[in-house]
């Protein structure tokens, strides 16, 4: 009787048990008319992953959920077709930025929504189509795995890894609107990050907060920092500009300084340090280390009056200079120097500005 009264635990949704669950969805609006083919990416994942999670373990469930979410965010342009999110409460934020809703990601694209403008790439000069051309052409298969899960539902925090191979040249638009390209090196691109996500009772994503270093990817794309920059025809769409054969390469060659220039050095990275310090007005320029940090000798700084005849010391005295007899007498009497002077009296002309 007790066994009959026991209710079975609700079945887990397929999008947390099967990494390809949403790829099998029918009667939905796919961005390019049909579901994308992830078979090659899944093969790369199976062959090069670093973790082997137990079936139906929390790390595997989280991994499957995020993989299905990525498919929907990239290839389902209608939010009502997304099964992995709670559409009424879903939002995401990157590196502490203001949260954005799903419509923002649908409009901007997954890459544009998570990468801030920089010298290699800028969402300000890229649209959804061009962003996918930029990254998917360079790295056709970009696998993803969960490394660790720190807490379970309803707040799931985990560390992840995203990796692939740079098989083709990188071509994108930077924060100045220039077309930037870097030669393919055939090596790995491997980035990591941390995400904290809240889920509802259906294990649908509600709030997603992710932290990672987006520049880490670009440092691996161009490890020596060598890229080619070209001006683009502003009349073309970003997608067309990527494929345009027209080239107007920007000359990045360093030039010698023009005569009379106030800039320091010859433009090379090995500019003389002493020269740079002198140009910046550094008081230690030209001194050796010992003399630079040596204390001043006790002395009285003298300044001539405007007539140039007086040799009376001014009040600009070094704090270690010996006190004069008159000063000692005044202080010994418990008075203050110039204490009897009228503060509203007009200053002598030589002290007026």
PDB file of C-alpha atoms in Angstrom, residues 167-317:
ATOM      1  CA  UNK A 167      41.983  26.318 -38.749  1.00  0.00           C
ATOM      2  CA  UNK A 168      41.371  29.448 -40.836  1.00  0.00           C
ATOM      3  CA  UNK A 169      42.343  33.118 -40.708  1.00  0.00           C
ATOM      4  CA  UNK A 170      40.607  35.380 -38.240  1.00  0.00           C
ATOM      5  CA  UNK A 171      38.775  38.251 -39.964  1.00  0.00           C
ATOM      6  CA  UNK A 172      36.643  40.704 -37.995  1.00  0.00           C
ATOM      7  CA  UNK A 173      36.016  44.384 -37.302  1.00  0.00           C
ATOM      8  CA  UNK A 174      37.669  46.212 -34.412  1.00  0.00           C
ATOM      9  CA  UNK A 175      36.533  49.111 -32.244  1.00  0.00           C
ATOM     10  CA  UNK A 176      37.681  51.607 -34.900  1.00  0.00           C
ATOM     11  CA  UNK A 177      35.653  49.976 -37.658  1.00  0.00           C
ATOM     12  CA  UNK A 178      38.756  48.554 -39.337  1.00  0.00           C
ATOM     13  CA  UNK A 179      38.849  45.077 -40.834  1.00  0.00           C
ATOM     14  CA  UNK A 180      41.352  43.097 -38.766  1.00  0.00           C
ATOM     15  CA  UNK A 181      42.838  39.794 -39.889  1.00  0.00           C
ATOM     16  CA  UNK A 182      45.265  37.355 -38.295  1.00  0.00           C
ATOM     17  CA  UNK A 183      46.841  34.372 -40.015  1.00  0.00           C
ATOM     18  CA  UNK A 184      45.685  30.924 -38.935  1.00  0.00           C
ATOM     19  CA  UNK A 185      48.311  29.185 -36.801  1.00  0.00           C
ATOM     20  CA  UNK A 186      46.623  25.784 -36.556  1.00  0.00           C
ATOM     21  CA  UNK A 187      46.939  25.810 -32.784  1.00  0.00           C
ATOM     22  CA  UNK A 188      44.427  25.534 -29.986  1.00  0.00           C
ATOM     23  CA  UNK A 189      42.186  28.310 -28.670  1.00  0.00           C
ATOM     24  CA  UNK A 190      41.230  27.468 -25.098  1.00  0.00           C
ATOM     25  CA  UNK A 191      39.350  29.769 -22.708  1.00  0.00           C
ATOM     26  CA  UNK A 192      37.714  29.265 -19.318  1.00  0.00           C
ATOM     27  CA  UNK A 193      35.177  31.092 -17.192  1.00  0.00           C
ATOM     28  CA  UNK A 194      32.706  30.908 -14.320  1.00  0.00           C
ATOM     29  CA  UNK A 195      28.899  31.130 -14.448  1.00  0.00           C
ATOM     30  CA  UNK A 196      26.263  31.476 -11.740  1.00  0.00           C
ATOM     31  CA  UNK A 197      22.766  30.633 -12.983  1.00  0.00           C
ATOM     32  CA  UNK A 198      19.372  30.380 -11.331  1.00  0.00           C
ATOM     33  CA  UNK A 199      16.871  27.815 -12.611  1.00  0.00           C
ATOM     34  CA  UNK A 200      13.180  27.135 -11.974  1.00  0.00           C
ATOM     35  CA  UNK A 201      11.496  23.840 -11.077  1.00  0.00           C
ATOM     36  CA  UNK A 202      11.701  22.780 -14.750  1.00  0.00           C
ATOM     37  CA  UNK A 203      15.456  23.442 -14.704  1.00  0.00           C
ATOM     38  CA  UNK A 204      14.968  26.296 -17.158  1.00  0.00           C
ATOM     39  CA  UNK A 205      17.480  29.135 -17.011  1.00  0.00           C
ATOM     40  CA  UNK A 206      16.314  32.364 -15.389  1.00  0.00           C
ATOM     41  CA  UNK A 207      19.262  34.547 -14.405  1.00  0.00           C
ATOM     42  CA  UNK A 208      22.650  33.821 -16.008  1.00  0.00           C
ATOM     43  CA  UNK A 209      25.735  35.699 -14.794  1.00  0.00           C
ATOM     44  CA  UNK A 210      29.070  34.859 -16.427  1.00  0.00           C
ATOM     45  CA  UNK A 211      32.627  36.016 -15.787  1.00  0.00           C
ATOM     46  CA  UNK A 212      35.526  35.422 -18.175  1.00  0.00           C
ATOM     47  CA  UNK A 213      38.354  37.264 -19.914  1.00  0.00           C
ATOM     48  CA  UNK A 214      37.318  37.755 -23.570  1.00  0.00           C
ATOM     49  CA  UNK A 215      40.762  39.120 -24.439  1.00  0.00           C
ATOM     50  CA  UNK A 216      42.247  35.732 -23.567  1.00  0.00           C
ATOM     51  CA  UNK A 217      40.801  34.378 -26.811  1.00  0.00           C
ATOM     52  CA  UNK A 218      42.265  37.194 -28.916  1.00  0.00           C
ATOM     53  CA  UNK A 219      45.676  36.818 -27.280  1.00  0.00           C
ATOM     54  CA  UNK A 220      45.613  33.214 -28.464  1.00  0.00           C
ATOM     55  CA  UNK A 221      44.346  34.159 -31.928  1.00  0.00           C
ATOM     56  CA  UNK A 222      47.260  36.578 -32.442  1.00  0.00           C
ATOM     57  CA  UNK A 223      49.889  35.453 -29.893  1.00  0.00           C
ATOM     58  CA  UNK A 224      52.535  37.821 -31.266  1.00  0.00           C
ATOM     59  CA  UNK A 225      50.056  40.671 -31.647  1.00  0.00           C
ATOM     60  CA  UNK A 226      50.629  40.784 -35.413  1.00  0.00           C
ATOM     61  CA  UNK A 227      47.470  41.573 -37.355  1.00  0.00           C
ATOM     62  CA  UNK A 228      46.618  43.269 -40.637  1.00  0.00           C
ATOM     63  CA  UNK A 229      44.230  46.211 -40.637  1.00  0.00           C
ATOM     64  CA  UNK A 230      42.226  47.437 -43.609  1.00  0.00           C
ATOM     65  CA  UNK A 231      39.807  50.279 -44.137  1.00  0.00           C
ATOM     66  CA  UNK A 232      36.359  49.128 -45.231  1.00  0.00           C
ATOM     67  CA  UNK A 233      33.626  50.504 -47.433  1.00  0.00           C
ATOM     68  CA  UNK A 234      31.085  51.892 -44.973  1.00  0.00           C
ATOM     69  CA  UNK A 235      28.327  51.415 -47.546  1.00  0.00           C
ATOM     70  CA  UNK A 236      28.615  47.626 -47.297  1.00  0.00           C
ATOM     71  CA  UNK A 237      26.864  45.550 -44.664  1.00  0.00           C
ATOM     72  CA  UNK A 238      29.224  43.911 -42.135  1.00  0.00           C
ATOM     73  CA  UNK A 239      28.693  40.500 -43.717  1.00  0.00           C
ATOM     74  CA  UNK A 240      29.446  41.795 -47.219  1.00  0.00           C
ATOM     75  CA  UNK A 241      32.429  43.816 -45.994  1.00  0.00           C
ATOM     76  CA  UNK A 242      33.991  40.648 -44.561  1.00  0.00           C
ATOM     77  CA  UNK A 243      33.874  39.002 -47.980  1.00  0.00           C
ATOM     78  CA  UNK A 244      34.679  42.091 -50.048  1.00  0.00           C
ATOM     79  CA  UNK A 245      37.847  41.682 -52.179  1.00  0.00           C
ATOM     80  CA  UNK A 246      38.467  45.436 -52.030  1.00  0.00           C
ATOM     81  CA  UNK A 247      41.522  46.154 -49.914  1.00  0.00           C
ATOM     82  CA  UNK A 248      42.848  49.390 -48.484  1.00  0.00           C
ATOM     83  CA  UNK A 249      45.467  48.239 -46.025  1.00  0.00           C
ATOM     84  CA  UNK A 250      46.296  50.634 -43.220  1.00  0.00           C
ATOM     85  CA  UNK A 251      50.015  51.335 -42.987  1.00  0.00           C
ATOM     86  CA  UNK A 252      51.125  50.464 -39.456  1.00  0.00           C
ATOM     87  CA  UNK A 253      54.840  51.068 -40.077  1.00  0.00           C
ATOM     88  CA  UNK A 254      56.461  53.255 -37.443  1.00  0.00           C
ATOM     89  CA  UNK A 255      57.869  56.475 -38.881  1.00  0.00           C
ATOM     90  CA  UNK A 256      60.815  58.589 -37.677  1.00  0.00           C
ATOM     91  CA  UNK A 257      59.913  61.697 -35.716  1.00  0.00           C
ATOM     92  CA  UNK A 258      59.539  64.894 -37.681  1.00  0.00           C
ATOM     93  CA  UNK A 259      62.114  67.584 -37.099  1.00  0.00           C
ATOM     94  CA  UNK A 260      61.118  69.804 -34.201  1.00  0.00           C
ATOM     95  CA  UNK A 261      58.793  67.210 -32.719  1.00  0.00           C
ATOM     96  CA  UNK A 262      58.517  67.231 -28.939  1.00  0.00           C
ATOM     97  CA  UNK A 263      57.935  63.489 -28.799  1.00  0.00           C
ATOM     98  CA  UNK A 264      60.663  61.418 -27.238  1.00  0.00           C
ATOM     99  CA  UNK A 265      62.451  58.461 -28.774  1.00  0.00           C
ATOM    100  CA  UNK A 266      62.523  57.094 -32.287  1.00  0.00           C
ATOM    101  CA  UNK A 267      59.212  55.248 -32.056  1.00  0.00           C
ATOM    102  CA  UNK A 268      60.838  51.974 -31.073  1.00  0.00           C
ATOM    103  CA  UNK A 269      59.943  50.087 -27.941  1.00  0.00           C
ATOM    104  CA  UNK A 270      63.528  50.407 -26.730  1.00  0.00           C
ATOM    105  CA  UNK A 271      63.443  54.186 -26.204  1.00  0.00           C
ATOM    106  CA  UNK A 272      66.116  55.405 -23.790  1.00  0.00           C
ATOM    107  CA  UNK A 273      64.656  55.465 -20.289  1.00  0.00           C
ATOM    108  CA  UNK A 274      66.720  58.439 -19.142  1.00  0.00           C
ATOM    109  CA  UNK A 275      65.533  60.398 -22.177  1.00  0.00           C
ATOM    110  CA  UNK A 276      61.911  59.577 -21.395  1.00  0.00           C
ATOM    111  CA  UNK A 277      62.376  60.585 -17.763  1.00  0.00           C
ATOM    112  CA  UNK A 278      63.995  63.860 -18.713  1.00  0.00           C
ATOM    113  CA  UNK A 279      61.180  64.705 -21.121  1.00  0.00           C
ATOM    114  CA  UNK A 280      58.645  63.996 -18.383  1.00  0.00           C
ATOM    115  CA  UNK A 281      60.448  66.371 -16.051  1.00  0.00           C
ATOM    116  CA  UNK A 282      61.528  63.610 -13.689  1.00  0.00           C
ATOM    117  CA  UNK A 283      63.825  65.124 -11.003  1.00  0.00           C
ATOM    118  CA  UNK A 284      65.837  61.909 -10.859  1.00  0.00           C
ATOM    119  CA  UNK A 285      66.723  61.894 -14.563  1.00  0.00           C
ATOM    120  CA  UNK A 286      70.466  61.723 -15.115  1.00  0.00           C
ATOM    121  CA  UNK A 287      71.210  60.746 -11.510  1.00  0.00           C
ATOM    122  CA  UNK A 288      72.525  57.473 -10.249  1.00  0.00           C
ATOM    123  CA  UNK A 289      70.396  55.553  -7.794  1.00  0.00           C
ATOM    124  CA  UNK A 290      72.324  56.562  -4.669  1.00  0.00           C
ATOM    125  CA  UNK A 291      72.238  60.276  -5.353  1.00  0.00           C
ATOM    126  CA  UNK A 292      68.574  60.078  -6.317  1.00  0.00           C
ATOM    127  CA  UNK A 293      67.506  58.837  -2.892  1.00  0.00           C
ATOM    128  CA  UNK A 294      70.124  60.682  -0.795  1.00  0.00           C
ATOM    129  CA  UNK A 295      68.669  63.232   1.680  1.00  0.00           C
ATOM    130  CA  UNK A 296      69.207  66.928   1.164  1.00  0.00           C
ATOM    131  CA  UNK A 297      72.067  68.431   3.126  1.00  0.00           C
ATOM    132  CA  UNK A 298      70.766  70.870   5.777  1.00  0.00           C
ATOM    133  CA  UNK A 299      70.969  74.237   4.098  1.00  0.00           C
ATOM    134  CA  UNK A 300      69.115  77.505   3.785  1.00  0.00           C
ATOM    135  CA  UNK A 301      67.638  78.327   0.395  1.00  0.00           C
ATOM    136  CA  UNK A 302      68.292  81.943  -0.411  1.00  0.00           C
ATOM    137  CA  UNK A 303      66.480  84.071  -2.899  1.00  0.00           C
ATOM    138  CA  UNK A 304      67.453  87.573  -3.853  1.00  0.00           C
ATOM    139  CA  UNK A 305      64.950  90.352  -3.558  1.00  0.00           C
ATOM    140  CA  UNK A 306      63.719  91.976  -6.717  1.00  0.00           C
ATOM    141  CA  UNK A 307      66.517  94.561  -6.351  1.00  0.00           C
ATOM    142  CA  UNK A 308      69.059  91.750  -6.372  1.00  0.00           C
ATOM    143  CA  UNK A 309      70.965  93.428  -3.539  1.00  0.00           C
ATOM    144  CA  UNK A 310      69.656  91.676  -0.453  1.00  0.00           C
ATOM    145  CA  UNK A 311      71.382  88.564   0.842  1.00  0.00           C
ATOM    146  CA  UNK A 312      68.906  88.021   3.685  1.00  0.00           C
ATOM    147  CA  UNK A 313      67.690  84.419   3.790  1.00  0.00           C
ATOM    148  CA  UNK A 314      64.089  83.954   2.724  1.00  0.00           C
ATOM    149  CA  UNK A 315      61.511  81.909   4.629  1.00  0.00           C
ATOM    150  CA  UNK A 316      62.157  79.008   2.190  1.00  0.00           C
ATOM    151  CA  UNK A 317      64.240  76.989   4.616  1.00  0.00           C
TER     152      UNK A 317
END
